[in-house]
mmCIF file of C-alpha atoms in Angstrom:
data_model
loop_
_atom_site.group_PDB
_atom_site.id
_atom_site.type_symbol
_atom_site.label_atom_id
_atom_site.label_comp_id
_atom_site.label_asym_id
_atom_site.label_seq_id
_atom_site.Cartn_x
_atom_site.Cartn_y
_atom_site.Cartn_z
ATOM 1 C CA MET A 1 47.745 111.494 142.555
ATOM 2 C CA PRO A 2 48.505 107.964 141.371
ATOM 3 C CA PRO A 3 51.550 107.589 139.114
ATOM 4 C CA ARG A 4 50.845 107.679 135.398
ATOM 5 C CA ALA A 5 50.559 104.260 133.871
ATOM 6 C CA THR A 6 53.435 103.690 131.505
ATOM 7 C CA ASP A 7 53.116 101.577 128.428
ATOM 8 C CA SER A 8 55.959 99.083 128.407
ATOM 9 C CA SER A 9 56.546 99.953 124.764
ATOM 10 C CA ASP A 10 57.591 103.475 125.860
ATOM 11 C CA ASN A 11 60.513 101.995 127.755
ATOM 12 C CA ARG A 12 61.570 99.920 124.801
ATOM 13 C CA SER A 13 61.274 102.567 122.117
ATOM 14 C CA GLY A 14 64.288 104.589 123.267
ATOM 15 C CA PRO A 15 66.819 101.747 123.181
ATOM 16 C CA THR A 16 65.285 100.407 119.960
ATOM 17 C CA VAL A 17 65.640 103.743 118.172
ATOM 18 C CA LYS A 18 69.182 104.130 119.495
ATOM 19 C CA ARG A 19 70.154 100.671 118.256
ATOM 20 C CA ARG A 20 68.669 101.432 114.856
ATOM 21 C CA ARG A 21 70.591 104.703 114.644
ATOM 22 C CA ASN A 22 73.810 102.997 115.675
ATOM 23 C CA SER A 23 73.196 100.288 113.091
ATOM 24 C CA ASP A 24 72.552 102.861 110.358
ATOM 25 C CA LEU A 25 75.690 104.776 111.327
ATOM 26 C CA THR A 26 77.809 101.620 111.329
ATOM 27 C CA ARG A 27 76.471 100.636 107.910
ATOM 28 C CA HIS A 28 77.114 104.155 106.583
ATOM 29 C CA ASN A 29 80.692 104.163 107.860
ATOM 30 C CA ILE A 30 81.379 100.757 106.343
ATOM 31 C CA LEU A 31 80.076 101.898 102.963
ATOM 32 C CA GLU A 32 82.140 105.101 103.086
ATOM 33 C CA VAL A 33 85.384 103.228 103.739
ATOM 34 C CA ALA A 34 84.520 100.378 101.377
ATOM 35 C CA THR A 35 83.896 102.889 98.578
ATOM 36 C CA GLU A 36 87.435 104.223 98.979
ATOM 37 C CA GLU A 37 88.932 100.735 99.189
ATOM 38 C CA PHE A 38 87.182 99.361 96.117
ATOM 39 C CA ALA A 39 87.807 102.566 94.151
ATOM 40 C CA ASP A 40 91.531 102.569 94.971
ATOM 41 C CA LYS A 41 92.249 98.843 94.755
ATOM 42 C CA GLY A 42 89.494 97.332 92.642
ATOM 43 C CA PHE A 43 87.337 94.378 93.617
ATOM 44 C CA ALA A 44 90.159 91.850 93.712
ATOM 45 C CA GLY A 45 92.631 94.094 95.523
ATOM 46 C CA ALA A 46 90.327 95.410 98.260
ATOM 47 C CA ARG A 47 90.601 93.557 101.568
ATOM 48 C CA ILE A 48 87.723 93.001 103.970
ATOM 49 C CA ASP A 49 90.150 92.933 106.892
ATOM 50 C CA GLU A 50 91.393 96.395 105.952
ATOM 51 C CA ILE A 51 87.857 97.767 105.721
ATOM 52 C CA ALA A 52 86.996 96.243 109.105
ATOM 53 C CA GLU A 53 90.090 97.743 110.700
ATOM 54 C CA ARG A 54 89.448 101.200 109.294
ATOM 55 C CA THR A 55 85.830 101.159 110.483
ATOM 56 C CA HIS A 56 86.737 99.758 113.923
ATOM 57 C CA THR A 57 84.470 96.774 113.359
ATOM 58 C CA THR A 58 85.096 93.126 112.528
ATOM 59 C CA LYS A 59 84.911 90.968 109.444
ATOM 60 C CA ARG A 60 81.990 89.196 111.083
ATOM 61 C CA MET A 61 80.153 92.513 111.445
ATOM 62 C CA LEU A 62 80.714 93.351 107.765
ATOM 63 C CA TYR A 63 79.340 89.995 106.750
ATOM 64 C CA TYR A 64 76.363 90.513 109.070
ATOM 65 C CA TYR A 65 75.389 93.620 107.105
ATOM 66 C CA PHE A 66 76.482 92.619 103.595
ATOM 67 C CA THR A 67 76.787 88.787 103.562
ATOM 68 C CA ASP A 68 80.186 88.667 101.831
ATOM 69 C CA LYS A 69 82.727 90.706 99.890
ATOM 70 C CA GLU A 70 80.632 90.683 96.726
ATOM 71 C CA GLY A 71 77.580 91.824 98.678
ATOM 72 C CA LEU A 72 79.540 94.765 100.068
ATOM 73 C CA TYR A 73 80.900 95.658 96.643
ATOM 74 C CA LYS A 74 77.397 95.592 95.146
ATOM 75 C CA ALA A 75 76.108 97.788 97.962
ATOM 76 C CA VAL A 76 78.875 100.288 97.204
ATOM 77 C CA LEU A 77 77.966 100.310 93.504
ATOM 78 C CA GLU A 78 74.259 100.655 94.237
ATOM 79 C CA ARG A 79 74.768 103.593 96.572
ATOM 80 C CA SER A 80 77.127 105.316 94.129
ATOM 81 C CA TYR A 81 74.675 105.097 91.224
ATOM 82 C CA LEU A 82 71.705 105.987 93.416
ATOM 83 C CA ARG A 83 73.354 109.231 94.488
ATOM 84 C CA ILE A 84 73.594 110.643 90.971
ATOM 85 C CA ARG A 85 70.054 109.497 90.158
ATOM 86 C CA GLU A 86 68.823 111.370 93.235
ATOM 87 C CA ARG A 87 70.636 114.522 92.151
ATOM 88 C CA GLU A 88 69.142 114.269 88.664
ATOM 89 C CA ARG A 89 65.636 113.938 90.069
ATOM 90 C CA ALA A 90 66.202 117.036 92.194
ATOM 91 C CA VAL A 91 66.669 119.240 89.111
ATOM 92 C CA ASP A 92 63.519 121.237 88.351
ATOM 93 C CA VAL A 93 63.549 120.599 84.612
ATOM 94 C CA GLU A 94 59.817 121.264 84.361
ATOM 95 C CA GLY A 95 60.509 124.897 85.097
ATOM 96 C CA LEU A 96 63.139 125.128 82.357
ATOM 97 C CA GLY A 97 62.953 125.276 78.598
ATOM 98 C CA PRO A 98 64.387 122.264 76.698
ATOM 99 C CA ILE A 99 67.743 123.913 75.969
ATOM 100 C CA GLU A 100 68.179 125.160 79.538
ATOM 101 C CA ALA A 101 67.122 121.757 80.902
ATOM 102 C CA ILE A 102 69.741 119.911 78.834
ATOM 103 C CA ARG A 103 72.398 122.355 80.007
ATOM 104 C CA ALA A 104 71.301 121.808 83.609
ATOM 105 C CA ILE A 105 71.649 118.014 83.299
ATOM 106 C CA ALA A 106 75.037 118.358 81.594
ATOM 107 C CA SER A 107 76.298 120.729 84.304
ATOM 108 C CA LEU A 108 74.953 118.501 87.075
ATOM 109 C CA THR A 109 76.759 115.472 85.650
ATOM 110 C CA PHE A 110 79.978 117.458 85.249
ATOM 111 C CA ASP A 111 79.799 118.649 88.865
ATOM 112 C CA HIS A 112 78.825 115.267 90.301
ATOM 113 C CA HIS A 113 81.658 113.395 88.610
ATOM 114 C CA GLU A 114 84.183 116.035 89.613
ATOM 115 C CA GLN A 115 83.029 115.878 93.237
ATOM 116 C CA ASN A 116 82.936 112.064 93.292
ATOM 117 C CA PRO A 117 86.115 110.740 91.653
ATOM 118 C CA ASP A 118 85.634 107.405 93.441
ATOM 119 C CA PHE A 119 82.502 106.901 91.333
ATOM 120 C CA ILE A 120 84.582 107.085 88.152
ATOM 121 C CA ARG A 121 87.071 104.538 89.458
ATOM 122 C CA LEU A 122 84.286 102.197 90.534
ATOM 123 C CA VAL A 123 82.693 102.380 87.091
ATOM 124 C CA SER A 124 86.071 101.702 85.491
ATOM 125 C CA THR A 125 86.611 98.692 87.753
ATOM 126 C CA GLU A 126 83.204 97.271 86.938
ATOM 127 C CA ASN A 127 83.842 97.682 83.218
ATOM 128 C CA ILE A 128 87.148 95.842 83.581
ATOM 129 C CA LEU A 129 85.085 93.072 85.181
ATOM 130 C CA ARG A 130 82.683 93.288 82.204
ATOM 131 C CA GLY A 131 79.737 94.282 84.365
ATOM 132 C CA GLU A 132 79.930 91.032 86.302
ATOM 133 C CA HIS A 133 78.413 92.436 89.498
ATOM 134 C CA ILE A 134 76.234 95.266 88.285
ATOM 135 C CA GLY A 135 74.507 92.851 85.920
ATOM 136 C CA THR A 136 73.299 90.712 88.814
ATOM 137 C CA SER A 137 72.157 93.555 91.062
ATOM 138 C CA GLU A 138 68.396 93.812 91.357
ATOM 139 C CA ALA A 139 68.681 97.325 92.761
ATOM 140 C CA LEU A 140 70.655 98.503 89.728
ATOM 141 C CA SER A 141 68.702 96.662 87.055
ATOM 142 C CA ASN A 142 66.283 99.572 86.572
ATOM 143 C CA LEU A 143 68.322 102.396 88.061
ATOM 144 C CA GLY A 144 69.304 103.700 84.644
ATOM 145 C CA ASN A 145 65.666 104.200 83.678
ATOM 146 C CA PRO A 146 65.104 107.449 85.613
ATOM 147 C CA ALA A 147 68.063 109.104 83.857
ATOM 148 C CA ALA A 148 66.854 107.969 80.443
ATOM 149 C CA GLU A 149 63.260 108.962 81.180
ATOM 150 C CA LEU A 150 64.307 112.412 82.366
ATOM 151 C CA LEU A 151 66.281 113.065 79.197
ATOM 152 C CA ALA A 152 63.547 111.535 77.034
ATOM 153 C CA ASP A 153 61.012 113.970 78.457
ATOM 154 C CA ILE A 154 63.294 116.957 77.790
ATOM 155 C CA LEU A 155 64.046 115.763 74.261
ATOM 156 C CA ALA A 156 60.362 115.207 73.531
ATOM 157 C CA ARG A 157 59.542 118.764 74.567
ATOM 158 C CA GLY A 158 62.364 120.135 72.454
ATOM 159 C CA GLN A 159 61.349 118.042 69.458
ATOM 160 C CA ALA A 160 57.702 119.061 69.827
ATOM 161 C CA ASP A 161 58.783 122.702 69.829
ATOM 162 C CA GLY A 162 60.877 122.140 66.710
ATOM 163 C CA VAL A 163 64.052 123.061 68.610
ATOM 164 C CA PHE A 164 65.746 119.647 68.709
ATOM 165 C CA ARG A 165 66.431 117.258 65.876
ATOM 166 C CA ALA A 166 64.213 114.168 65.733
ATOM 167 C CA ASP A 167 66.822 111.491 64.969
ATOM 168 C CA VAL A 168 68.260 111.216 68.475
ATOM 169 C CA ASP A 169 67.176 109.493 71.652
ATOM 170 C CA ALA A 170 67.832 109.864 75.361
ATOM 171 C CA LEU A 171 70.582 107.247 75.536
ATOM 172 C CA ASP A 172 72.523 109.038 72.791
ATOM 173 C CA ILE A 173 72.595 112.193 74.898
ATOM 174 C CA HIS A 174 73.261 110.353 78.145
ATOM 175 C CA MET A 175 76.240 108.636 76.521
ATOM 176 C CA ALA A 176 77.611 111.892 75.110
ATOM 177 C CA ILE A 177 77.368 113.746 78.434
ATOM 178 C CA SER A 178 78.776 110.857 80.469
ATOM 179 C CA SER A 179 81.634 110.250 78.027
ATOM 180 C CA PHE A 180 82.905 113.811 78.336
ATOM 181 C CA CYS A 181 82.659 113.863 82.136
ATOM 182 C CA VAL A 182 84.208 110.432 82.646
ATOM 183 C CA PHE A 183 87.071 111.031 80.201
ATOM 184 C CA ARG A 184 88.019 114.278 81.939
ATOM 185 C CA LEU A 185 88.676 112.391 85.171
ATOM 186 C CA SER A 186 89.620 108.869 84.149
ATOM 187 C CA ASN A 187 92.188 110.032 81.576
ATOM 188 C CA ARG A 188 93.528 113.076 83.387
ATOM 189 C CA TYR A 189 96.969 111.580 84.086
ATOM 190 C CA THR A 190 97.654 110.136 80.636
ATOM 191 C CA PHE A 191 96.273 113.282 78.991
ATOM 192 C CA GLU A 192 98.565 115.484 81.043
ATOM 193 C CA ALA A 193 101.571 113.239 80.326
ATOM 194 C CA LEU A 194 100.918 113.379 76.579
ATOM 195 C CA PHE A 195 99.768 116.978 76.157
ATOM 196 C CA GLY A 196 100.910 118.792 79.273
ATOM 197 C CA ARG A 197 97.419 119.826 80.329
ATOM 198 C CA ASP A 198 95.679 118.867 83.559
ATOM 199 C CA LEU A 199 91.995 118.540 82.684
ATOM 200 C CA THR A 200 91.064 119.078 86.338
ATOM 201 C CA ASP A 201 93.022 122.323 86.684
ATOM 202 C CA PRO A 202 90.587 124.956 88.048
ATOM 203 C CA ALA A 203 91.823 127.324 85.341
ATOM 204 C CA HIS A 204 90.069 125.173 82.711
ATOM 205 C CA ARG A 205 86.996 124.182 84.738
ATOM 206 C CA GLU A 206 84.371 126.714 83.684
ATOM 207 C CA ARG A 207 85.464 126.611 80.051
ATOM 208 C CA LEU A 208 85.127 122.821 79.931
ATOM 209 C CA ARG A 209 81.841 122.888 81.824
ATOM 210 C CA SER A 210 80.391 125.366 79.324
ATOM 211 C CA MET A 211 81.957 123.501 76.426
ATOM 212 C CA LEU A 212 80.059 120.335 77.369
ATOM 213 C CA GLY A 213 76.706 122.103 77.301
ATOM 214 C CA ASP A 214 77.597 123.918 74.075
ATOM 215 C CA MET A 215 78.521 120.676 72.290
ATOM 216 C CA ILE A 216 75.358 118.854 73.326
ATOM 217 C CA ILE A 217 73.098 121.759 72.389
ATOM 218 C CA ALA A 218 74.924 122.321 69.094
ATOM 219 C CA PHE A 219 74.347 118.680 68.177
ATOM 220 C CA LEU A 220 70.686 118.705 69.224
ATOM 221 C CA THR A 221 69.913 121.895 67.309
ATOM 222 C CA THR A 222 71.742 120.950 64.103
ATOM 223 C CA PRO A 223 69.141 120.349 61.354
ATOM 224 C CA THR A 224 69.049 116.834 59.926
ATOM 225 C CA HIS A 225 69.619 116.321 56.233
#
């Protein structure tokens, strides 16, 4: 029996896929370490050489993937915001009533921020920089829309049912939920120094998590005058 003819592309596909996987893994590792560096030291304090050393790569390799320090920082921001948007989209709000859906979004945000303290520090850094980098990111320019649209849909259903007040919009609720969750982490040290309470103490966790949902629902269901 003559040997099976082999398409030359078959021989190439294996190494090509392997190179792509290695490239994706290298990029992932760089972003993981860079997230920690930028979160801990800010944009100005983070050092590309340190990130390269920790990822066992080179500065040249980092620039190959991300162009420069600002490009890497933007990539870190984009990935950090994308992660919470993905988690929000995964919530089956269509299967929940308006009140339950709002509670689900509030709880998700509480959990995400608690599990990703680097995200809070990155947001704080970017606000110190007055949104200098996030404002020029094409990837982030519309990334807030899904969160607003999700809340807008829930609010519209609640308002149509006569459950929620009419004089409120999605960004009001997004701000209220985010403010609570961010404050709990960003101000934990000063709050504990002033009042002797650690806001991240597990003993307070469930109470604060429920409190957030209760406050948002109480506001939304308060009749307007």
